[in-house]
Amino acid sequence: MKLATTWKILYLLGLGLLLLPAVARAQFTFTTNNGTIQITRYYGTNDAVVVPSFINGLPVTSIAQFTFTCCNMTSVSLPESITNIGDAAFESSSYLTNLTIPSAIAHLGNGVFNECWSLTGISFPTNLMTIGDQAFQDCKSLSGLTLPATVTSIGTGAFFKSGLTNMVVGATLTNIGDYAFMGCAKLTNLVVNGQNPAYSSSGGVLFNKDKTVLCQYAAAPGSNSYLLPNGVTNIWNYAFYSCTNLNIVHISDTVACIGSNAFNGCMLLTNINLGSNVSSIGTGAFQSSGLRSITLPSRLTMIADYLCYGCGNLTNVTIPAGVTNIGRSAFYQAGIANIAIPGSVATLGDYAFFSCPNLQTIQLGDGIQRISQFAFSSCYDVVSINIPNSVGSIGYGAFYYCTSLGFGPVTIGKGVTNIEQNAFGCCPFLRNVFFLGNAPAASGAFINDTVLRFYYLPGGKGWENGLEGIPATLWNPQIIFADGNFGVRGDQFGFNITGTTNIPIVVEASTNLNGPWVTLQSPTLTGGPFYFSDPQKTIYPRRFYRIRSP
């Protein structure tokens, strides 16, 4: 009886041992290739997952891409037989806390631990050589790491927005991809082995070997200001990305190039002193930063796309003479109050000053050839605009929804031959538009501008039928010198003004031909000459007068 009971117990134990591998196998799908097993998907619900060393008597050597993607386990035990882990194998396994990578793994694939938010520790094999693109992106709980001495390459965005606080780089690492450490807001220290042939570090900041290129600034080194060392000539793309503690940065005069998105997202960065030798600034370099004022360097010839996109605190921008191009969305939603575009600028990109809510005055240089689409759209405080003669066309929606436009003069230069749809659409206070040249081609350019009048100068052609169904009036005011009313009468100086009936004019005066000019009267000519007189003439030893459009 005792022997029988013992046999039954042994039988049940043996049955259990036979059943366990079957249950384990049921949690995985796999393929067989040349006598080895590749795990392709995990379907279990266990918190702790154990990948078997053998399935059906064959060794498990590979974890395919996406095998554990979006799974809820907290730990995974991988057998030493594993020699390959595919791209995104553990991507978005947000509860995974730790993992030991088998010793035979030499390469970690792209996105392998992307968005593993709970991952706090990782044990690297001693012969690991490469870390793929976005391998540890968004691993917010991952803190300190020491890379094995064998690692030679870190991919693009490998630790993007991870929780890294410090990183030790070995002697063999010779390639670091773009924005590898971008957005690591807690990163306080980057240390490079002194024997490394490609990189070096100083004060926790990563440089190339000879310290001519600043590769990555540690986001929180305990100071709110940073002075670039003399000798640095280039700042890498994304080098200061989202460094949330920085208030002030001083760029040394040796720096010639600032990379794309170099200071993107530095929300507390209010002041940056650009060195005198900076000649190139990349796309989005100051995007979404806290800058309040910026004087662009005199060597700069192009303002890159998205340069100061979303800089809502930026109230003052100085554009140097010599700049020939302002890029797409360069100052989109910036807080600029006034902008002067020099005559050297020929190209103004789409959305260049789109939705700058505080923009009041725009001074366009006489080199601009086209006002691009939506260039100044939704700039609610702009009251007037003078389109220079160099402009040939005004793009779609260029001044669309500029709801204060018209409270000041709106003048379109004689070079304009085409005004595209909605260029001045939904400008409810736009009343008078003055054209200096011939009638341009236009189709729906002034949509929803309900009370609108066009005026043109003597010599303008093509105005017989107006523009877009709106009549055009010849604007031709003249001062009459020979009718006996020109000159001093008592203690006032005056003269008659004549011209087409119902044209508005502004009479201004100045003691200097170069200004400033002061508005004295703003009459409308109706039914004959208008007599103007200046009661303050006797106050000034001399005074000049002029007539302009409102």
Coordinates of C-alpha atoms in Angstrom, one line a residue:
M1 CA 0.0 0.0 0.0
K2 CA 2.8 2.3 0.9
L3 CA 4.7 1.5 -2.3
A4 CA 1.6 2.1 -4.4
T5 CA 1.0 5.5 -2.8
T6 CA 4.7 6.4 -3.4
W7 CA 4.3 5.4 -7.0
K8 CA 1.2 7.6 -7.5
I9 CA 3.0 10.6 -6.0
L10 CA 6.0 10.1 -8.3
Y11 CA 3.6 9.6 -11.2
L12 CA 1.8 12.8 -10.5
L13 CA 5.1 14.7 -10.1
G14 CA 6.3 13.3 -13.4
L15 CA 3.0 14.3 -15.0
G16 CA 3.4 17.8 -13.6
L17 CA 6.9 18.1 -15.0
L18 CA 5.6 17.0 -18.4
L19 CA 2.7 19.5 -18.2
L20 CA 4.7 22.6 -17.2
P21 CA 6.6 22.8 -20.6
A22 CA 3.3 22.3 -22.4
V23 CA 1.8 25.2 -20.5
A24 CA 4.9 27.3 -21.1
R25 CA 4.8 26.5 -24.8
A26 CA 1.1 27.5 -24.9
Q27 CA 2.1 31.1 -23.9
F28 CA 4.3 31.6 -26.9
T29 CA 4.1 31.3 -30.6
F30 CA 7.3 30.4 -32.4
T31 CA 9.0 29.3 -35.6
T32 CA 11.6 26.7 -36.3
N33 CA 14.6 27.6 -38.4
N34 CA 17.7 25.4 -39.0
G35 CA 17.2 23.5 -35.8
T36 CA 16.6 26.5 -33.6
I37 CA 13.5 28.3 -32.2
Q38 CA 12.5 31.9 -32.6
I39 CA 9.9 33.2 -30.2
T40 CA 7.5 35.4 -32.2
R41 CA 4.8 36.4 -29.7
Y42 CA 3.9 36.1 -26.0
Y43 CA 0.2 35.6 -25.1
G44 CA 0.4 34.8 -21.4
T45 CA -0.7 36.9 -18.4
N46 CA 2.0 36.2 -15.9
D47 CA 3.8 39.0 -14.0
A48 CA 7.0 37.1 -14.2
V49 CA 7.7 35.5 -17.6
V50 CA 10.3 32.8 -18.1
V51 CA 11.4 32.1 -21.6
P52 CA 12.4 28.4 -21.9
S53 CA 15.8 27.3 -23.1
F54 CA 14.3 24.6 -25.3
I55 CA 11.0 24.0 -27.1
N56 CA 10.4 20.6 -28.6
G57 CA 14.0 19.7 -27.8
L58 CA 15.3 22.6 -29.9
P59 CA 17.3 25.6 -28.4
V60 CA 15.5 28.9 -28.2
T61 CA 18.0 31.4 -29.8
S62 CA 16.0 34.4 -30.9
I63 CA 13.3 36.8 -29.8
A64 CA 11.5 38.3 -32.8
Q65 CA 10.5 41.9 -33.2
F66 CA 7.3 42.9 -31.3
T67 CA 7.3 39.6 -29.3
F68 CA 6.5 41.3 -26.0
T69 CA 5.1 44.6 -27.3
C70 CA 2.3 46.0 -25.1
C71 CA 2.5 43.1 -22.7
N72 CA 1.8 43.6 -18.9
M73 CA 4.6 41.4 -17.3
T74 CA 6.9 43.0 -14.7
S75 CA 9.9 40.8 -15.4
V76 CA 11.3 38.6 -18.1
S77 CA 14.0 35.9 -17.7
L78 CA 15.8 35.1 -20.9
P79 CA 17.9 32.0 -21.3
E80 CA 21.6 32.2 -22.1
S81 CA 20.9 30.5 -25.4
I82 CA 19.4 33.7 -26.8
T83 CA 21.7 35.3 -29.4
N84 CA 19.3 37.8 -31.0
I85 CA 16.7 40.2 -29.8
G86 CA 14.6 41.9 -32.6
D87 CA 13.5 45.5 -33.0
A88 CA 10.8 46.7 -30.6
A89 CA 10.7 43.3 -28.9
F90 CA 9.7 44.8 -25.6
E91 CA 8.2 48.1 -26.9
S92 CA 5.5 49.6 -24.7
S93 CA 5.7 46.9 -22.0
S94 CA 5.0 49.6 -19.5
Y95 CA 5.1 47.4 -16.4
L96 CA 8.5 45.8 -17.1
T97 CA 10.9 46.8 -14.3
N98 CA 14.1 45.0 -15.0
L99 CA 15.8 42.6 -17.4
T100 CA 19.1 40.8 -17.7
I101 CA 20.3 40.6 -21.3
P102 CA 21.9 37.3 -22.2
S103 CA 25.7 37.4 -22.7
A104 CA 25.7 36.4 -26.4
I105 CA 23.8 39.6 -27.4
A106 CA 26.0 42.0 -29.3
H107 CA 23.3 44.3 -30.7
L108 CA 20.2 45.8 -29.2
G109 CA 17.6 46.5 -31.9
N110 CA 15.8 49.7 -32.7
G111 CA 13.1 50.6 -30.2
V112 CA 13.7 47.4 -28.3
F113 CA 12.7 48.9 -24.9
N114 CA 10.9 52.0 -26.3
E115 CA 8.2 53.3 -23.8
C116 CA 9.0 50.8 -21.1
W117 CA 8.1 53.4 -18.5
S118 CA 8.7 51.3 -15.4
L119 CA 12.1 49.9 -16.5
T120 CA 14.5 50.9 -13.6
G121 CA 17.5 48.6 -14.4
I122 CA 19.1 46.8 -17.2
S123 CA 22.1 44.4 -17.0
F124 CA 24.1 44.7 -20.2
P125 CA 26.2 41.8 -21.5
T126 CA 29.9 42.4 -21.4
N127 CA 30.3 42.1 -25.2
L128 CA 27.5 44.4 -26.2
M129 CA 28.7 46.5 -29.2
T130 CA 25.7 48.6 -30.5
I131 CA 22.5 50.1 -29.1
G132 CA 19.9 50.8 -31.8
D133 CA 17.8 53.9 -32.6
Q134 CA 15.2 54.8 -29.9
A135 CA 16.3 51.6 -28.0
F136 CA 15.5 53.2 -24.6
Q137 CA 13.3 56.1 -25.7
D138 CA 10.8 57.2 -23.0
C139 CA 12.1 54.8 -20.4
K140 CA 11.2 57.4 -17.8
S141 CA 12.3 55.3 -14.7
L142 CA 15.7 54.4 -16.1
S143 CA 18.4 56.4 -14.2
G144 CA 22.1 55.7 -14.0
L145 CA 23.8 53.6 -16.7
T146 CA 27.4 52.4 -17.2
L147 CA 27.9 51.1 -20.7
P148 CA 30.1 48.1 -21.2
A149 CA 33.6 49.0 -22.5
T150 CA 32.8 47.1 -25.7
V151 CA 30.0 49.5 -26.9
T152 CA 31.0 51.3 -30.1
S153 CA 27.8 52.9 -31.3
I154 CA 24.6 54.5 -29.8
G155 CA 21.8 55.1 -32.2
T156 CA 19.6 58.1 -33.0
G157 CA 17.4 59.0 -30.1
A158 CA 18.6 55.9 -28.1
F159 CA 17.8 57.5 -24.7
F160 CA 15.4 60.2 -25.9
K161 CA 13.3 61.5 -23.0
S162 CA 14.5 58.7 -20.7
G163 CA 15.0 59.2 -16.9
L164 CA 18.8 59.1 -17.1
T165 CA 20.6 61.0 -14.4
N166 CA 24.1 60.1 -15.3
M167 CA 25.9 58.2 -18.0
V168 CA 29.4 56.8 -18.2
V169 CA 30.8 56.4 -21.7
G170 CA 33.6 53.9 -22.2
A171 CA 36.8 54.1 -24.3
T172 CA 35.5 52.4 -27.4
L173 CA 32.3 54.4 -28.1
T174 CA 33.0 56.3 -31.4
N175 CA 29.5 57.0 -32.7
I176 CA 26.6 58.8 -31.0
G177 CA 23.5 59.4 -33.1
D178 CA 21.5 62.6 -33.3
Y179 CA 19.5 63.5 -30.2
A180 CA 20.6 60.3 -28.4
F181 CA 20.2 62.0 -25.0
M182 CA 17.6 64.6 -26.0
G183 CA 15.0 65.5 -23.5
C184 CA 16.7 63.7 -20.6
A185 CA 15.5 66.4 -18.2
K186 CA 17.2 64.7 -15.1
L187 CA 20.6 64.2 -16.8
T188 CA 23.2 65.9 -14.6
N189 CA 26.4 64.3 -15.7
L190 CA 28.0 62.8 -18.8
V191 CA 31.5 61.2 -18.1
V192 CA 33.7 60.0 -20.9
N193 CA 36.7 57.7 -20.4
G194 CA 39.8 59.6 -21.1
Q195 CA 41.1 57.0 -23.5
N196 CA 38.0 57.5 -25.8
P197 CA 39.3 58.6 -29.3
A198 CA 36.1 60.4 -30.4
Y199 CA 34.6 62.0 -27.4
S200 CA 35.5 63.9 -24.2
S201 CA 33.6 65.5 -21.3
S202 CA 34.0 68.6 -19.2
G203 CA 31.8 69.7 -16.4
G204 CA 29.4 66.9 -17.2
V205 CA 29.0 68.1 -20.8
L206 CA 29.7 65.9 -23.8
F207 CA 32.1 67.2 -26.5
N208 CA 34.0 65.7 -29.4
K209 CA 37.6 64.7 -28.6
D210 CA 39.2 68.1 -29.2
K211 CA 36.3 70.0 -27.7
T212 CA 35.4 71.9 -30.9
V213 CA 31.9 70.5 -31.0
L214 CA 29.5 70.6 -28.1
C215 CA 27.5 67.3 -28.5
Q216 CA 25.2 67.2 -25.5
Y217 CA 24.6 69.5 -22.5
A218 CA 23.6 67.8 -19.3
A219 CA 20.1 69.2 -18.7
A220 CA 20.4 69.9 -15.0
P221 CA 24.0 70.5 -13.9
G222 CA 22.9 72.7 -11.0
S223 CA 23.2 76.0 -12.7
N224 CA 20.8 78.2 -14.6
S225 CA 23.4 79.7 -16.9
Y226 CA 26.1 78.3 -19.2
L227 CA 29.1 79.9 -20.9
L228 CA 30.4 77.9 -23.9
P229 CA 34.2 77.4 -23.7
N230 CA 36.3 79.2 -26.2
G231 CA 37.3 76.9 -29.0
V232 CA 33.9 75.4 -29.6
T233 CA 32.9 76.0 -33.2
N234 CA 29.8 73.9 -33.5
I235 CA 26.8 73.1 -31.4
W236 CA 25.2 69.8 -32.3
N237 CA 21.5 69.3 -33.3
Y238 CA 19.4 69.0 -30.1
A239 CA 22.4 69.7 -27.9
F240 CA 20.3 71.7 -25.3
Y241 CA 16.9 70.4 -26.2
S242 CA 14.4 70.8 -23.3
C243 CA 17.0 71.9 -20.8
T244 CA 14.4 73.2 -18.5
N245 CA 16.7 74.9 -15.9
L246 CA 18.6 77.2 -18.3
N247 CA 17.9 80.9 -18.1
I248 CA 21.0 82.4 -19.8
V249 CA 23.4 81.0 -22.4
H250 CA 26.5 82.8 -23.6
I251 CA 27.7 81.7 -27.0
S252 CA 31.5 82.2 -27.4
D253 CA 32.8 84.1 -30.4
T254 CA 34.5 81.0 -31.8
V255 CA 31.1 79.4 -32.5
A256 CA 30.1 79.4 -36.2
C257 CA 27.3 76.9 -36.4
I258 CA 24.3 76.2 -34.1
G259 CA 22.5 73.0 -35.1
S260 CA 18.8 72.3 -35.7
N261 CA 16.6 72.3 -32.5
A262 CA 19.7 73.1 -30.4
F263 CA 17.7 75.0 -27.8
N264 CA 14.2 73.8 -28.7
G265 CA 11.9 73.5 -25.6
C266 CA 14.2 75.5 -23.3
M267 CA 11.2 77.1 -21.7
L268 CA 13.0 79.1 -19.1
L269 CA 15.7 80.4 -21.5
T270 CA 15.1 84.1 -21.5
N271 CA 18.4 85.4 -22.8
I272 CA 21.0 84.2 -25.3
N273 CA 24.0 86.1 -26.3
L274 CA 25.0 85.0 -29.8
G275 CA 28.7 85.2 -30.6
S276 CA 29.9 87.5 -33.3
N277 CA 31.0 84.7 -35.7
V278 CA 27.8 82.7 -35.8
S279 CA 26.9 82.4 -39.5
S280 CA 24.5 79.4 -39.5
I281 CA 21.6 78.6 -37.2
G282 CA 19.6 75.4 -37.9
T283 CA 15.9 74.7 -38.2
G284 CA 13.9 75.2 -35.0
A285 CA 17.0 76.2 -33.0
F286 CA 15.0 78.3 -30.5
Q287 CA 11.6 76.8 -31.1
S288 CA 9.2 76.9 -28.0
S289 CA 11.9 78.5 -25.9
G290 CA 11.3 81.3 -23.3
L291 CA 13.4 83.9 -25.2
R292 CA 12.3 87.5 -24.7
S293 CA 14.7 89.2 -27.1
I294 CA 17.2 88.1 -29.7
T295 CA 19.7 90.0 -31.9
L296 CA 20.6 87.8 -34.8
P297 CA 24.3 88.0 -35.7
S298 CA 25.5 90.1 -38.6
R299 CA 27.1 87.1 -40.4
L300 CA 23.7 85.3 -40.7
T301 CA 22.3 85.2 -44.3
M302 CA 19.3 82.9 -43.8
I303 CA 16.7 82.6 -41.0
A304 CA 15.9 78.9 -40.8
D305 CA 12.4 77.4 -40.8
Y306 CA 10.7 77.4 -37.4
L307 CA 13.6 79.3 -35.9
C308 CA 11.5 80.9 -33.1
Y309 CA 8.3 79.0 -33.6
G310 CA 6.0 79.3 -30.6
C311 CA 8.2 81.7 -28.7
G312 CA 5.3 83.6 -27.1
N313 CA 7.6 85.6 -24.8
L314 CA 9.7 86.9 -27.6
T315 CA 8.9 90.6 -27.9
N316 CA 12.0 91.9 -29.7
V317 CA 13.8 90.6 -32.8
T318 CA 16.6 92.3 -34.7
I319 CA 17.2 91.0 -38.2
P320 CA 20.6 92.1 -39.6
A321 CA 21.1 93.5 -43.1
G322 CA 22.5 90.7 -45.2
V323 CA 19.8 88.2 -44.4
T324 CA 18.2 87.2 -47.7
N325 CA 15.6 84.6 -46.6
I326 CA 13.2 84.2 -43.7
G327 CA 12.1 80.6 -43.5
R328 CA 8.7 79.0 -43.1
S329 CA 7.0 79.6 -39.8
A330 CA 10.2 81.2 -38.5
F331 CA 8.3 83.4 -36.0
Y332 CA 5.0 81.6 -35.9
Q333 CA 3.0 82.7 -32.8
A334 CA 5.9 84.7 -31.5
G335 CA 5.2 87.6 -29.1
I336 CA 6.9 90.2 -31.4
A337 CA 5.4 93.7 -31.2
N338 CA 7.3 95.3 -34.0
I339 CA 9.3 93.9 -36.9
A340 CA 11.7 95.6 -39.4
I341 CA 12.6 93.4 -42.3
P342 CA 15.8 94.8 -44.1
G343 CA 16.0 95.4 -47.8
S344 CA 18.3 92.4 -48.2
V345 CA 15.5 90.0 -47.6
A346 CA 14.1 88.7 -50.9
T347 CA 12.1 85.6 -49.7
L348 CA 9.6 85.5 -46.9
G349 CA 8.5 82.0 -46.1
D350 CA 4.9 80.7 -45.7
Y351 CA 3.5 81.4 -42.2
A352 CA 6.7 83.4 -41.3
F353 CA 4.8 85.6 -38.8
F354 CA 1.6 83.7 -38.6
S355 CA -0.6 84.5 -35.6
C356 CA 1.8 86.9 -33.8
P357 CA -0.9 88.3 -31.5
N358 CA 1.1 91.3 -30.3
L359 CA 2.5 92.4 -33.7
Q360 CA 1.5 96.0 -34.3
T361 CA 3.9 97.4 -36.9
I362 CA 5.5 95.8 -39.9
Q363 CA 8.3 97.5 -41.9
L364 CA 8.9 95.6 -45.1
G365 CA 12.2 96.2 -46.9
D366 CA 12.3 97.0 -50.6
G367 CA 13.9 93.7 -51.6
I368 CA 11.0 91.4 -50.9
Q369 CA 9.7 89.8 -54.1
R370 CA 6.6 88.0 -52.7
I371 CA 4.5 88.0 -49.5
S372 CA 4.0 84.2 -49.0
Q373 CA 0.9 82.5 -48.0
F374 CA -0.4 83.2 -44.5
A375 CA 2.8 85.2 -43.8
F376 CA 1.1 87.7 -41.5
S377 CA -2.3 86.0 -41.1
S378 CA -4.1 86.4 -37.8
C379 CA -1.9 89.2 -36.6
Y380 CA -4.7 90.9 -34.8
D381 CA -3.0 94.2 -33.8
V382 CA -1.5 95.2 -37.2
V383 CA -3.3 98.4 -38.2
S384 CA -1.4 99.3 -41.4
I385 CA 0.9 97.9 -44.1
N386 CA 3.0 99.3 -46.9
I387 CA 3.7 96.8 -49.6
P388 CA 7.0 97.9 -51.3
N389 CA 7.3 98.2 -55.1
S390 CA 9.6 95.2 -55.2
V391 CA 6.8 92.8 -54.3
G392 CA 5.3 91.1 -57.4
S393 CA 2.6 88.9 -55.7
I394 CA 0.7 88.6 -52.4
G395 CA 0.1 85.0 -51.5
Y396 CA -3.0 83.1 -50.3
G397 CA -4.2 84.3 -46.9
A398 CA -1.1 86.6 -46.5
F399 CA -3.0 89.0 -44.2
Y400 CA -6.1 86.9 -43.6
Y401 CA -8.0 87.7 -40.4
C402 CA -5.8 90.7 -39.5
T403 CA -8.8 92.2 -37.7
S404 CA -7.3 95.6 -37.0
L405 CA -5.9 96.2 -40.4
G406 CA -7.4 99.4 -41.9
F407 CA -7.2 101.6 -38.8
G408 CA -4.0 102.8 -40.5
P409 CA -3.0 103.2 -44.2
V410 CA -2.9 100.2 -46.5
T411 CA -0.7 100.8 -49.6
I412 CA 0.1 98.3 -52.3
G413 CA 3.2 98.9 -54.4
K414 CA 3.3 99.3 -58.1
G415 CA 5.1 96.0 -58.7
V416 CA 2.2 93.9 -57.5
T417 CA 0.6 92.1 -60.4
N418 CA -1.3 89.3 -58.5
I419 CA -3.2 89.1 -55.2
E420 CA -4.2 85.5 -54.3
Q421 CA -7.4 84.4 -52.7
N422 CA -8.1 85.5 -49.1
A423 CA -4.9 87.6 -49.1
F424 CA -6.9 90.3 -47.2
G425 CA -9.9 88.2 -46.4
C426 CA -11.9 88.7 -43.1
C427 CA -10.3 92.1 -42.3
P428 CA -13.5 93.8 -41.0
F429 CA -12.0 97.3 -40.6
L430 CA -10.3 97.4 -44.0
R431 CA -11.9 100.4 -45.6
N432 CA -9.4 102.1 -48.0
V433 CA -6.7 100.4 -50.1
F434 CA -4.3 102.5 -52.1
F435 CA -2.6 101.1 -55.2
L436 CA 0.5 102.7 -56.6
G437 CA 0.4 100.9 -59.9
N438 CA -1.8 99.1 -62.4
A439 CA -4.7 97.0 -61.5
P440 CA -3.5 93.5 -60.4
A441 CA -5.1 90.2 -61.0
A442 CA -7.2 89.1 -58.1
S443 CA -9.7 86.4 -57.2
G444 CA -11.4 86.4 -53.8
A445 CA -8.6 88.4 -52.3
F446 CA -10.9 90.6 -50.2
I447 CA -13.5 88.1 -49.1
N448 CA -15.8 89.3 -46.3
D449 CA -14.4 92.8 -46.3
T450 CA -17.8 94.5 -46.4
V451 CA -17.1 98.3 -46.7
L452 CA -14.2 98.6 -49.1
R453 CA -12.9 101.3 -51.4
F454 CA -10.0 101.1 -53.9
Y455 CA -7.9 104.1 -55.0
Y456 CA -5.3 104.4 -57.7
L457 CA -2.8 107.0 -58.8
P458 CA -2.7 109.0 -62.0
G459 CA -1.1 106.8 -64.7
G460 CA -2.5 103.6 -63.2
K461 CA -3.9 101.3 -65.9
G462 CA -6.7 98.7 -65.9
W463 CA -8.8 100.4 -63.3
E464 CA -11.8 101.2 -65.5
N465 CA -13.8 98.3 -64.1
G466 CA -12.5 98.4 -60.6
L467 CA -11.3 95.3 -58.9
E468 CA -13.3 92.2 -57.9
G469 CA -16.5 94.1 -58.7
I470 CA -15.6 97.0 -56.4
P471 CA -15.2 100.4 -58.2
A472 CA -11.8 102.1 -58.1
T473 CA -11.4 105.9 -57.7
L474 CA -8.6 108.0 -59.0
W475 CA -6.6 109.5 -56.1
N476 CA -5.1 112.7 -57.3
P477 CA -5.0 115.5 -54.6
Q478 CA -3.2 118.6 -55.6
I479 CA -2.1 121.8 -53.8
I480 CA -3.2 124.9 -55.8
F481 CA -0.5 127.5 -55.8
A482 CA -1.9 130.2 -58.1
D483 CA -5.5 130.9 -56.9
G484 CA -4.7 133.6 -54.4
N485 CA -5.4 131.4 -51.3
F486 CA -1.9 130.1 -51.1
G487 CA 0.2 131.8 -48.4
V488 CA -0.2 133.6 -45.1
R489 CA -3.6 135.0 -44.0
G490 CA -3.4 136.9 -40.8
D491 CA -1.4 134.7 -38.5
Q492 CA -2.2 131.4 -40.4
F493 CA -0.7 129.7 -43.4
G494 CA -3.1 128.0 -45.8
F495 CA -3.8 126.7 -49.3
N496 CA -6.5 125.0 -51.3
I497 CA -6.5 121.3 -52.2
T498 CA -8.4 119.9 -55.1
G499 CA -8.9 116.4 -56.6
T500 CA -11.4 113.7 -57.3
T501 CA -14.6 114.0 -55.3
N502 CA -14.8 111.9 -52.2
I503 CA -11.2 110.9 -51.9
P504 CA -9.7 110.9 -48.4
I505 CA -6.5 112.7 -47.6
V506 CA -4.1 113.4 -44.7
V507 CA -2.3 116.7 -44.4
E508 CA 1.0 116.5 -42.4
A509 CA 3.6 119.0 -41.3
S510 CA 7.2 118.8 -40.2
T511 CA 10.1 121.2 -39.5
N512 CA 12.4 118.8 -41.3
L513 CA 12.0 117.0 -44.6
N514 CA 13.3 113.8 -43.0
G515 CA 10.5 114.0 -40.4
P516 CA 9.0 113.3 -38.0
W517 CA 5.7 114.3 -39.7
V518 CA 2.7 115.3 -37.7
T519 CA -0.9 114.8 -38.9
L520 CA -2.8 118.1 -38.9
Q521 CA -6.0 117.3 -40.7
S522 CA -7.7 114.3 -42.3
P523 CA -10.5 115.6 -44.6
T524 CA -12.4 114.1 -47.5
L525 CA -12.5 116.2 -50.7
T526 CA -16.2 116.9 -51.5
G527 CA -17.6 119.1 -54.2
G528 CA -14.7 121.5 -54.9
P529 CA -11.5 122.7 -53.3
F530 CA -10.8 122.2 -49.7
Y531 CA -9.1 125.0 -47.9
F532 CA -6.4 124.0 -45.4
S533 CA -4.9 126.4 -42.8
D534 CA -2.3 126.0 -40.1
P535 CA -2.8 128.2 -37.1
Q536 CA 0.5 127.1 -35.6
K537 CA 2.6 128.4 -38.5
T538 CA 3.8 131.4 -36.6
I539 CA 5.2 129.2 -33.8
Y540 CA 7.8 127.6 -36.2
P541 CA 10.5 129.5 -38.1
R542 CA 9.8 127.1 -41.0
R543 CA 7.4 124.3 -41.7
F544 CA 7.0 121.7 -44.5
Y545 CA 3.7 120.2 -45.6
R546 CA 2.7 117.1 -47.5
I547 CA -0.4 115.2 -48.5
R548 CA -0.6 111.4 -48.1
S549 CA -3.2 108.7 -48.2
P550 CA -4.9 107.7 -45.0

